[in-house]
CSV table of C-alpha atoms in Angstrom, one decimal:
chain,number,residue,atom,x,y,z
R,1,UNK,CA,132.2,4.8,134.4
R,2,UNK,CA,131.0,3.5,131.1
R,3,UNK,CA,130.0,6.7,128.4
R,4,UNK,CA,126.8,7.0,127.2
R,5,UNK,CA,126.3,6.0,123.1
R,6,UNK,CA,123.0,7.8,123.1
R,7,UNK,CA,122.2,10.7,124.9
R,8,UNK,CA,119.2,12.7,125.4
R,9,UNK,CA,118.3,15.5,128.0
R,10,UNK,CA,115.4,17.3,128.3
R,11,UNK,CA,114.2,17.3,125.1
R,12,UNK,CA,111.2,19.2,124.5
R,13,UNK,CA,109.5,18.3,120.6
R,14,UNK,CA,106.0,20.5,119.1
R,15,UNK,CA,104.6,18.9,115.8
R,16,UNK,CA,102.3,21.2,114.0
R,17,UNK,CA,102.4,23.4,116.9
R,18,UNK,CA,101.3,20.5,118.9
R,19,UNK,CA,103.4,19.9,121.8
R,20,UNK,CA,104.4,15.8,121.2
R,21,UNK,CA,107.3,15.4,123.5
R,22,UNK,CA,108.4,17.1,126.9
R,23,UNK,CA,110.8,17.0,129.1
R,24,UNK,CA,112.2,13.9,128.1
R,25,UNK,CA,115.9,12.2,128.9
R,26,UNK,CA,117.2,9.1,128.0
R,27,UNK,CA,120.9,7.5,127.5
R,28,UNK,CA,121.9,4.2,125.9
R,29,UNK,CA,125.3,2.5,126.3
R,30,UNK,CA,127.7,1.3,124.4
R,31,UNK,CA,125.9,-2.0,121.9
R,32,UNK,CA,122.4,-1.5,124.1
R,33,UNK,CA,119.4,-2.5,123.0
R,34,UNK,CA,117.2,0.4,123.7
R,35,UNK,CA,113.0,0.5,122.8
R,36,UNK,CA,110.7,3.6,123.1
R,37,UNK,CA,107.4,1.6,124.0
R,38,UNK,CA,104.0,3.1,123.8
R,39,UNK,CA,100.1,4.0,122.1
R,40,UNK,CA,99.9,6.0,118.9
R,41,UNK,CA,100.4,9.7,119.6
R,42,UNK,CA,102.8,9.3,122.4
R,43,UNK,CA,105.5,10.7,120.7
R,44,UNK,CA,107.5,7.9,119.8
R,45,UNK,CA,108.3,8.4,116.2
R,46,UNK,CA,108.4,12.0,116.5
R,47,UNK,CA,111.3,11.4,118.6
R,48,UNK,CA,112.8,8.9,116.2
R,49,UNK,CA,113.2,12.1,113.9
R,50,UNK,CA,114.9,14.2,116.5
R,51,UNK,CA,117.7,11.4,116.8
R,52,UNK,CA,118.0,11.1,112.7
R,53,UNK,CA,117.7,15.3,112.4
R,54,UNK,CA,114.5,15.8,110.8
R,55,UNK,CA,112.8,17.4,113.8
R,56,UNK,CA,113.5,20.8,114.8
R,57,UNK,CA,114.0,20.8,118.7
R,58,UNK,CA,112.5,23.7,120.8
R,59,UNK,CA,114.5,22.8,123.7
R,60,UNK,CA,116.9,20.3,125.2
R,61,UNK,CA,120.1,18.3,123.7
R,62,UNK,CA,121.2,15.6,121.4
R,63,UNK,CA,124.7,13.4,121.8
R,64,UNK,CA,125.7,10.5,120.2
R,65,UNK,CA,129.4,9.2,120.6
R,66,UNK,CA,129.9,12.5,122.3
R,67,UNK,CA,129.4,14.8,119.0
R,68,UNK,CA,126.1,16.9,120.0
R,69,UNK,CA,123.7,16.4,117.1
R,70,UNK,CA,121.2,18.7,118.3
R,71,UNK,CA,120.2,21.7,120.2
R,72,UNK,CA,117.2,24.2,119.3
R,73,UNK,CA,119.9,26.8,117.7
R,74,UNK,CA,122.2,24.0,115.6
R,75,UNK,CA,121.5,21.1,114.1
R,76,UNK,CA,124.4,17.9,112.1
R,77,UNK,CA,122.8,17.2,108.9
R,78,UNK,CA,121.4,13.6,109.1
R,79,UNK,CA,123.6,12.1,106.4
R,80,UNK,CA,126.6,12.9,108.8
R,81,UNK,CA,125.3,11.8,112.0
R,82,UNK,CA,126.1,7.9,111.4
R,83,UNK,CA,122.6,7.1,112.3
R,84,UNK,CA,120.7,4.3,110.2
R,85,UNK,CA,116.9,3.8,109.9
R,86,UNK,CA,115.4,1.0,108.8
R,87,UNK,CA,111.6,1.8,108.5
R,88,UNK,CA,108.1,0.2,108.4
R,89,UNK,CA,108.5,0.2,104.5
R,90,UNK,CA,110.9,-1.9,103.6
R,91,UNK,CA,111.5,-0.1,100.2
R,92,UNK,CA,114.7,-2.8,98.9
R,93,UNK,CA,115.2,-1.6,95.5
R,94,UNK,CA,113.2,-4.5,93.2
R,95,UNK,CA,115.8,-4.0,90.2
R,96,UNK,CA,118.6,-4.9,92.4
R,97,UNK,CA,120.1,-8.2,93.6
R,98,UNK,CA,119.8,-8.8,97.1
R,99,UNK,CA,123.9,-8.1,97.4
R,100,UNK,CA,123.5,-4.7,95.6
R,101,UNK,CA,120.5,-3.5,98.1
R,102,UNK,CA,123.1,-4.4,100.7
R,103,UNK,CA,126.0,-2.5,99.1
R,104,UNK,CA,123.7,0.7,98.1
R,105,UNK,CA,125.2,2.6,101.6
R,106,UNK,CA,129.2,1.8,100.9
R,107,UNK,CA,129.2,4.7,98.4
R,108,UNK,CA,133.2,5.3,98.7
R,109,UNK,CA,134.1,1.9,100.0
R,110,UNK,CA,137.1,0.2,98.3
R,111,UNK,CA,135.0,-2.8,96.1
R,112,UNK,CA,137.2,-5.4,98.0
R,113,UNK,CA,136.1,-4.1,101.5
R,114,UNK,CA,132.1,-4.1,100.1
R,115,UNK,CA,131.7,-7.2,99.0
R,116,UNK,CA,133.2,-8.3,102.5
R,117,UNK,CA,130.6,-6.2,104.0
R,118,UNK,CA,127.8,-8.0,101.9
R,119,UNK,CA,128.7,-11.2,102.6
R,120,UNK,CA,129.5,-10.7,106.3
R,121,UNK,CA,126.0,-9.4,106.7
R,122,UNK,CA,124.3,-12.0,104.2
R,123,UNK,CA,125.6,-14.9,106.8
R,124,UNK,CA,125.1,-12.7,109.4
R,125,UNK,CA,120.9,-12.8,108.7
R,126,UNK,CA,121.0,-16.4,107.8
R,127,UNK,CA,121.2,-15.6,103.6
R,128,UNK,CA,124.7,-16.9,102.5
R,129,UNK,CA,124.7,-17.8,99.4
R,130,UNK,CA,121.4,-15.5,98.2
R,131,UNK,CA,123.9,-12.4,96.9
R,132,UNK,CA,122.2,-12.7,93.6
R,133,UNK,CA,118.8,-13.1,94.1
R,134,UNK,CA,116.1,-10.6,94.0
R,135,UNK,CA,113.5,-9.3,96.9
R,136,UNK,CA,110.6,-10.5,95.1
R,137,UNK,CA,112.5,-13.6,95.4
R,138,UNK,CA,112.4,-13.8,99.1
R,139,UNK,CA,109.2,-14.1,102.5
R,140,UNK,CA,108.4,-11.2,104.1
R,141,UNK,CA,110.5,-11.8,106.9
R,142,UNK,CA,114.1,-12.5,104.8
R,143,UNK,CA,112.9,-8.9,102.8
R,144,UNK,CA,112.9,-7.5,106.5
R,145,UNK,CA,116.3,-8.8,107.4
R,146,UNK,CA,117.5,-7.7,104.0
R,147,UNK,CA,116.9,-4.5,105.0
R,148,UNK,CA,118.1,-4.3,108.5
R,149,UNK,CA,121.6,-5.5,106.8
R,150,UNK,CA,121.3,-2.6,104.3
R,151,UNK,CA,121.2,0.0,107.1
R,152,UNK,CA,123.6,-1.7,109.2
R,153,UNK,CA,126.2,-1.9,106.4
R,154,UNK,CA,127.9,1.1,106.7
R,155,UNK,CA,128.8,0.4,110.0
R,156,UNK,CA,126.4,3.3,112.1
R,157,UNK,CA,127.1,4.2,115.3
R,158,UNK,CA,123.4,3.9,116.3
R,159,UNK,CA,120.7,2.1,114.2
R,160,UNK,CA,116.9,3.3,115.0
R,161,UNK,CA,114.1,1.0,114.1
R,162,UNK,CA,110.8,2.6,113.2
R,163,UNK,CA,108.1,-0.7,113.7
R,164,UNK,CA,109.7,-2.3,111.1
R,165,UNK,CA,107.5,-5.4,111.7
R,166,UNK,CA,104.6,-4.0,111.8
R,167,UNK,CA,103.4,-5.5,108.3
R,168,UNK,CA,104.0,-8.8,109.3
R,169,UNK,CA,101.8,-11.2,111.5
R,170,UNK,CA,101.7,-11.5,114.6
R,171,UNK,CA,104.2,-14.8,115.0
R,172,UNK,CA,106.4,-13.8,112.2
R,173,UNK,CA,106.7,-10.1,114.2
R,174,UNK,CA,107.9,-11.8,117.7
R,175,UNK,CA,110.7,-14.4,115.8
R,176,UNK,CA,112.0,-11.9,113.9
R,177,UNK,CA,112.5,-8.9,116.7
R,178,UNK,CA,114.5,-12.2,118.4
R,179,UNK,CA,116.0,-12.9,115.7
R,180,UNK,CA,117.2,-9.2,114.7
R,181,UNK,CA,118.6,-8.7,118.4
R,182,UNK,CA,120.8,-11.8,118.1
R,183,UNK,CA,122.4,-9.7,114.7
R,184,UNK,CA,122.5,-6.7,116.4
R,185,UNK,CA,124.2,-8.2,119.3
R,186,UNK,CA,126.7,-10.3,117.3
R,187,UNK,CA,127.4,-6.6,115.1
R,188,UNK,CA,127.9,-4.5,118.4
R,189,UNK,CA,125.3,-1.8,117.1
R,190,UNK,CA,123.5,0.2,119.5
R,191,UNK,CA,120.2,0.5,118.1
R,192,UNK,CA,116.4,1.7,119.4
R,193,UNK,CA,113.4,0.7,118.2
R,194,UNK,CA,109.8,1.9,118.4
R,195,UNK,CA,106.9,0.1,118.8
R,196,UNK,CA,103.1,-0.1,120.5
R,197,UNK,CA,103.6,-4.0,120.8
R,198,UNK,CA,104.7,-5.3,124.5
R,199,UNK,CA,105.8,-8.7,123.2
R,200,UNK,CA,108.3,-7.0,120.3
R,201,UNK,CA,109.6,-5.1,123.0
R,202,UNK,CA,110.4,-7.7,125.4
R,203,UNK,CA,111.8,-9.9,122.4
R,204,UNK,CA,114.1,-7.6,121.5
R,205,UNK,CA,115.2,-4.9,124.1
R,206,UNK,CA,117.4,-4.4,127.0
R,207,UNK,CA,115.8,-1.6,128.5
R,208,UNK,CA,112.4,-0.2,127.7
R,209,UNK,CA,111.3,3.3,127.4
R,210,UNK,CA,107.5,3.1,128.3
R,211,UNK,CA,106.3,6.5,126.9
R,212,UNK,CA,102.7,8.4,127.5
R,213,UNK,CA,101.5,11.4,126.3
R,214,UNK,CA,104.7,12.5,125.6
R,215,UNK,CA,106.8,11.2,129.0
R,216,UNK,CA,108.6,8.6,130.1
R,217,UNK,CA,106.7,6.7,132.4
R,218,UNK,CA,109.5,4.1,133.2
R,219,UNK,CA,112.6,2.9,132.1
R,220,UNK,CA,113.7,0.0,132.8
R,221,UNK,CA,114.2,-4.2,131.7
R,222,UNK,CA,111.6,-6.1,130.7
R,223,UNK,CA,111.8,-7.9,133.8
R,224,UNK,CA,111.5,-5.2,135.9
R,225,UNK,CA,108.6,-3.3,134.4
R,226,UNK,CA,106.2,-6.7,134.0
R,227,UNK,CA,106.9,-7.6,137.8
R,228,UNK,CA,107.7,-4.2,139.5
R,229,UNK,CA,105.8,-1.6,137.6
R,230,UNK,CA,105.9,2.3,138.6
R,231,UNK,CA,102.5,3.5,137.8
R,232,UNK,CA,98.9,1.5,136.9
R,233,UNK,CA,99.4,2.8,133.2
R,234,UNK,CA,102.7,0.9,132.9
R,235,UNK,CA,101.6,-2.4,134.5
R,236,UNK,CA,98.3,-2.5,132.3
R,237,UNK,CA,100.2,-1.5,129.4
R,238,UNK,CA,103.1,-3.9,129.4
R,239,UNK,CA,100.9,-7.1,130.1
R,240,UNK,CA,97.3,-8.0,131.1
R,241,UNK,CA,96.2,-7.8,135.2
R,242,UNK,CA,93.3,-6.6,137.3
R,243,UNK,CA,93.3,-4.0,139.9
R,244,UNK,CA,91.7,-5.5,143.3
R,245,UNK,CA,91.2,-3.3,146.5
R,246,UNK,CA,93.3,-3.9,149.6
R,247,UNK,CA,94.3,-2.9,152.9
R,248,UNK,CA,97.9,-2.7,154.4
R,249,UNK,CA,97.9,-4.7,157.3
R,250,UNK,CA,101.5,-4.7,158.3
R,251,UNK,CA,105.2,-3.4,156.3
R,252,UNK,CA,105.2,-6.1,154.4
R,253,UNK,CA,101.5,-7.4,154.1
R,254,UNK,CA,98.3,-6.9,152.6
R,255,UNK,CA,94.4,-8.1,153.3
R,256,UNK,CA,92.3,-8.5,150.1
R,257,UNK,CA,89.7,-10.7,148.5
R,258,UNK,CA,92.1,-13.9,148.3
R,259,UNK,CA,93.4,-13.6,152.2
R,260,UNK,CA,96.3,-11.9,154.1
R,261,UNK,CA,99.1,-11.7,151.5
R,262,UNK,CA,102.8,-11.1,152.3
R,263,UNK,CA,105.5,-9.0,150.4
R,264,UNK,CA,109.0,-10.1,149.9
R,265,UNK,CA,109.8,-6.9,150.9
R,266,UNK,CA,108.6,-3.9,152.2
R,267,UNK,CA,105.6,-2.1,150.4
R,268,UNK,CA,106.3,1.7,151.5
R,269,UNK,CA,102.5,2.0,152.7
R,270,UNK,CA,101.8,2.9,156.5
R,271,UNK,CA,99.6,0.1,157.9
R,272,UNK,CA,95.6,1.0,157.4
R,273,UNK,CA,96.1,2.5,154.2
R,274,UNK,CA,94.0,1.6,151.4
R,275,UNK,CA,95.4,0.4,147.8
R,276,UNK,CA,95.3,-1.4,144.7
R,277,UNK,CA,97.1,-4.2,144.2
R,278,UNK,CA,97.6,-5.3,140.4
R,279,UNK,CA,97.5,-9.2,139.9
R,280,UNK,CA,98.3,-10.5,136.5
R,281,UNK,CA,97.1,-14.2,135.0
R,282,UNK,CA,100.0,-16.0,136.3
R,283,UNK,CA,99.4,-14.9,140.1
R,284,UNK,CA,96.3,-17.0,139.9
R,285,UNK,CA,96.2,-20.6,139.2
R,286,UNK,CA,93.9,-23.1,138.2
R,287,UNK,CA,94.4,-25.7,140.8
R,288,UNK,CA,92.2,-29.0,140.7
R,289,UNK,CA,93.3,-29.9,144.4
R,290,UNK,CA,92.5,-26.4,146.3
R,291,UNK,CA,89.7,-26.2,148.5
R,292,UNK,CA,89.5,-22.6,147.1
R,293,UNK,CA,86.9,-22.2,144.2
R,294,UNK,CA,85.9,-19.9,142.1
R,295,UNK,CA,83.5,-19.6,139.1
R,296,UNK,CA,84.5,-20.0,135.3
R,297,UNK,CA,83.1,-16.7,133.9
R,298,UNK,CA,84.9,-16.7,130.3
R,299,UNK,CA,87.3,-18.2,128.7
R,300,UNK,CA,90.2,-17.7,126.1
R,301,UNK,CA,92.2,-20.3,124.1
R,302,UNK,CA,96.2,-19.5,123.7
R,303,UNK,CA,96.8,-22.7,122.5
R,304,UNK,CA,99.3,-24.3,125.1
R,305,UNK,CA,97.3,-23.0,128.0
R,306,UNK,CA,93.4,-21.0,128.7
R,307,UNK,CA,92.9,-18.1,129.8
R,308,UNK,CA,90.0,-18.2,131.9
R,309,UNK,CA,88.4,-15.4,134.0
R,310,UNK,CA,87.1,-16.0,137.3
R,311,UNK,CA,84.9,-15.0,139.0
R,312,UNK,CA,85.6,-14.8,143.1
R,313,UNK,CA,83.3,-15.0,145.8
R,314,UNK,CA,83.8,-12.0,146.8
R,315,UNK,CA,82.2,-10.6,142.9
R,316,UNK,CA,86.0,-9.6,141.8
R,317,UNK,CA,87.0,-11.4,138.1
R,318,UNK,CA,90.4,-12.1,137.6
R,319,UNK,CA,92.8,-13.7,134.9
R,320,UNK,CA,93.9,-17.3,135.6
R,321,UNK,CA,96.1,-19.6,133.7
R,322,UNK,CA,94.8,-23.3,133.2
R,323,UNK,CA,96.8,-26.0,130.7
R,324,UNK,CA,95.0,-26.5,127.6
R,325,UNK,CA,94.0,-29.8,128.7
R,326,UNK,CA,92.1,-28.5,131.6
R,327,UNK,CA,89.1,-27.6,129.3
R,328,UNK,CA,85.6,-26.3,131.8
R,329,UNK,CA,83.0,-25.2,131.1
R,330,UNK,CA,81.7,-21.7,131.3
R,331,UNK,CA,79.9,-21.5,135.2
R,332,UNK,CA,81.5,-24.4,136.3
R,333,UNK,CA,83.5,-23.8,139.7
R,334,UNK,CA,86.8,-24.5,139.7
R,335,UNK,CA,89.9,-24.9,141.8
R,336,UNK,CA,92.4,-22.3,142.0
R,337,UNK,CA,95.8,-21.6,144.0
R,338,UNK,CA,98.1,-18.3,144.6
R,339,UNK,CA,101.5,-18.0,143.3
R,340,UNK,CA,102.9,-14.6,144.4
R,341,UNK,CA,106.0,-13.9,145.1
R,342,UNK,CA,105.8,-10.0,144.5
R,343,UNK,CA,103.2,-7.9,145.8
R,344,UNK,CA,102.6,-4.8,143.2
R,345,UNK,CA,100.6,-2.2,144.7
R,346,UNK,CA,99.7,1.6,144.4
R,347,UNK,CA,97.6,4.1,146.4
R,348,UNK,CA,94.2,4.1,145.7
């Protein structure tokens, strides 16, 4: 049985004797990418602190490599936890080349074994060659990657990221949180990251924590929570989607606005009962050459496809995906086709 790197039981957090976090447990393993996912005032960064040990801890524990880092009555001081941060401010030193913002953590390293480390990590982030250049002297994503190599010099046995993209735009955010798992995975460092945004969190993680008020809600792969949520909150949180009313007909079978739909398993519901079932944008179609209309009620450009909402005969609006070439017209009625293969469905 494979150990834990990171693990956390029961922890119970107050800020400003505000109760932020409760009951919460959660392990990583070994080189995991783990992501604590969730609004503001969930708790998230609060939690961040626990790990690095600037947050008191009114109950529970805290392990990492098997050393326990925290309890309510003891507490390793965070310079000798071996945990790196790297934070929403990037704060690389302006006065220093790029190779001494890298080096600023090997304190004690032999000068031989640093300047390997630099330039390990300088081709590791795609900036051989840059040693002596200065941050000014860099975009806003090569400053970020900068500083992920800075905290990851030393070598920590867990790295915890604190939205570090969050000052960057919106395309820049999701290429880099792919690019910073491929370095993380090539440098074997376990490493959790906090953010509110879904699509940084599926770029970069191999399990996701989805947190609210304080509790974890689910967690799980990105896969798994997008297509087999465990609550409403997390399948409206982690992507967009519409809850419809519906009736169990059978173990593995639903009626609803859009016909008798079947499960590809079994749903857990006794037959009769009333539900909701979630549908997202890509369980409904546009469809030029289905005899099944519906009415064009808005409509959103993503560039490479719409996003239109429909409206059904039956007065529910859903999401629906359409090419971008497939351009109607607000009230126009339009084709569209079902493509479930995974029913998603809570009690009402």
């Amino acid at each position: 049985m494979e150990t834990a790197a990171l693990m956390i039981r029961k922890l119970r957090l107050c800020y400003q004797d505000t109760r932020i976090v409760d009951d919460f447990s959660l392990s990583l393993k070994p080189q995991e990418l783990g992501c604590l996912l969730g609004p503001s005032g969930c708790g998230k960064s609060t939690l961040l602190r626990a790990i690095a040990g600037f947050q008191e801890l009114l109950e529970g524990e805290i392990w990492l490599d098997n050393q326990l880092l925290s309890t309510p009555h003891q507490r390793v001081l965070p310079e000798h936890r071996g945990v790196g941060m790297v934070f929403q401010d990037i704060a690389l030193f302006p006065h220093l080349t790029l190779a001494d913002n890298i080096a600023f953590g090997l304190t004690g390293w032999p000068e031989r074994q640093q300047t390997q480390r630099v330039n390990e990590l300088l081709e590791l982030i795609g900036l051989s060659g840059f040693d002596q250049r200065y941050p000014h002297e860099l975009s806003g994503g090569q400053q970020q990657r900068v500083a992920l190599a800075r905290a990851m010099a030393p070598k920590p046995k867990l790295l915890l990221l604190d939205e570090p993209f969050s000052g960057l735009d919106t395309e820049l955010r999701g290429r880099l949180a792919s690019e910073v798992r491929t370095i993380l995975k090539s440098d074997g460092i376990c490493s959790l990251l906090v953010t509110h945004d879904q699509r940084e969190a599926f770029d970069f993680a191999d399990r996701i924590a989805v947190m609210h008020q304080g509790h974890i809600c689910q967690f799980d792969t990105p896969f798994n929570l997008y297509h087999e949520p465990s609550s409403p909150f997390v399948a409206h949180f982690v992507g967009p989607g519409e809850m419809i009313e519906a009736r169990v007909e059978g173990a593995r079978s639903v009626s609803s606005p859009l016909g008798l739909l079947t499960n590809d398993k079994d749903l857990g519901f006794a037959p009769g009962s009333e539900v909701q079932l979630f549908l997202r944008p890509d369980d409904l179609i546009h469809d030029d050459d289905s005899d099944y209309t519906a009415t064009l009620v808005g409509k959103h450009f993503r560039g490479a496809h719409h996003l239109y909402e429909v409206r059904l005969d039956h007065g529910v609006v859903l999401g629906c995906f359409a090419p971008s070439h497939h351009d109607h017209a607000i009230g126009e009625r339009i084709g569209v086709s079902l493509d479930i293969e995974h029913l998603v469905v809570f009690p009402k």
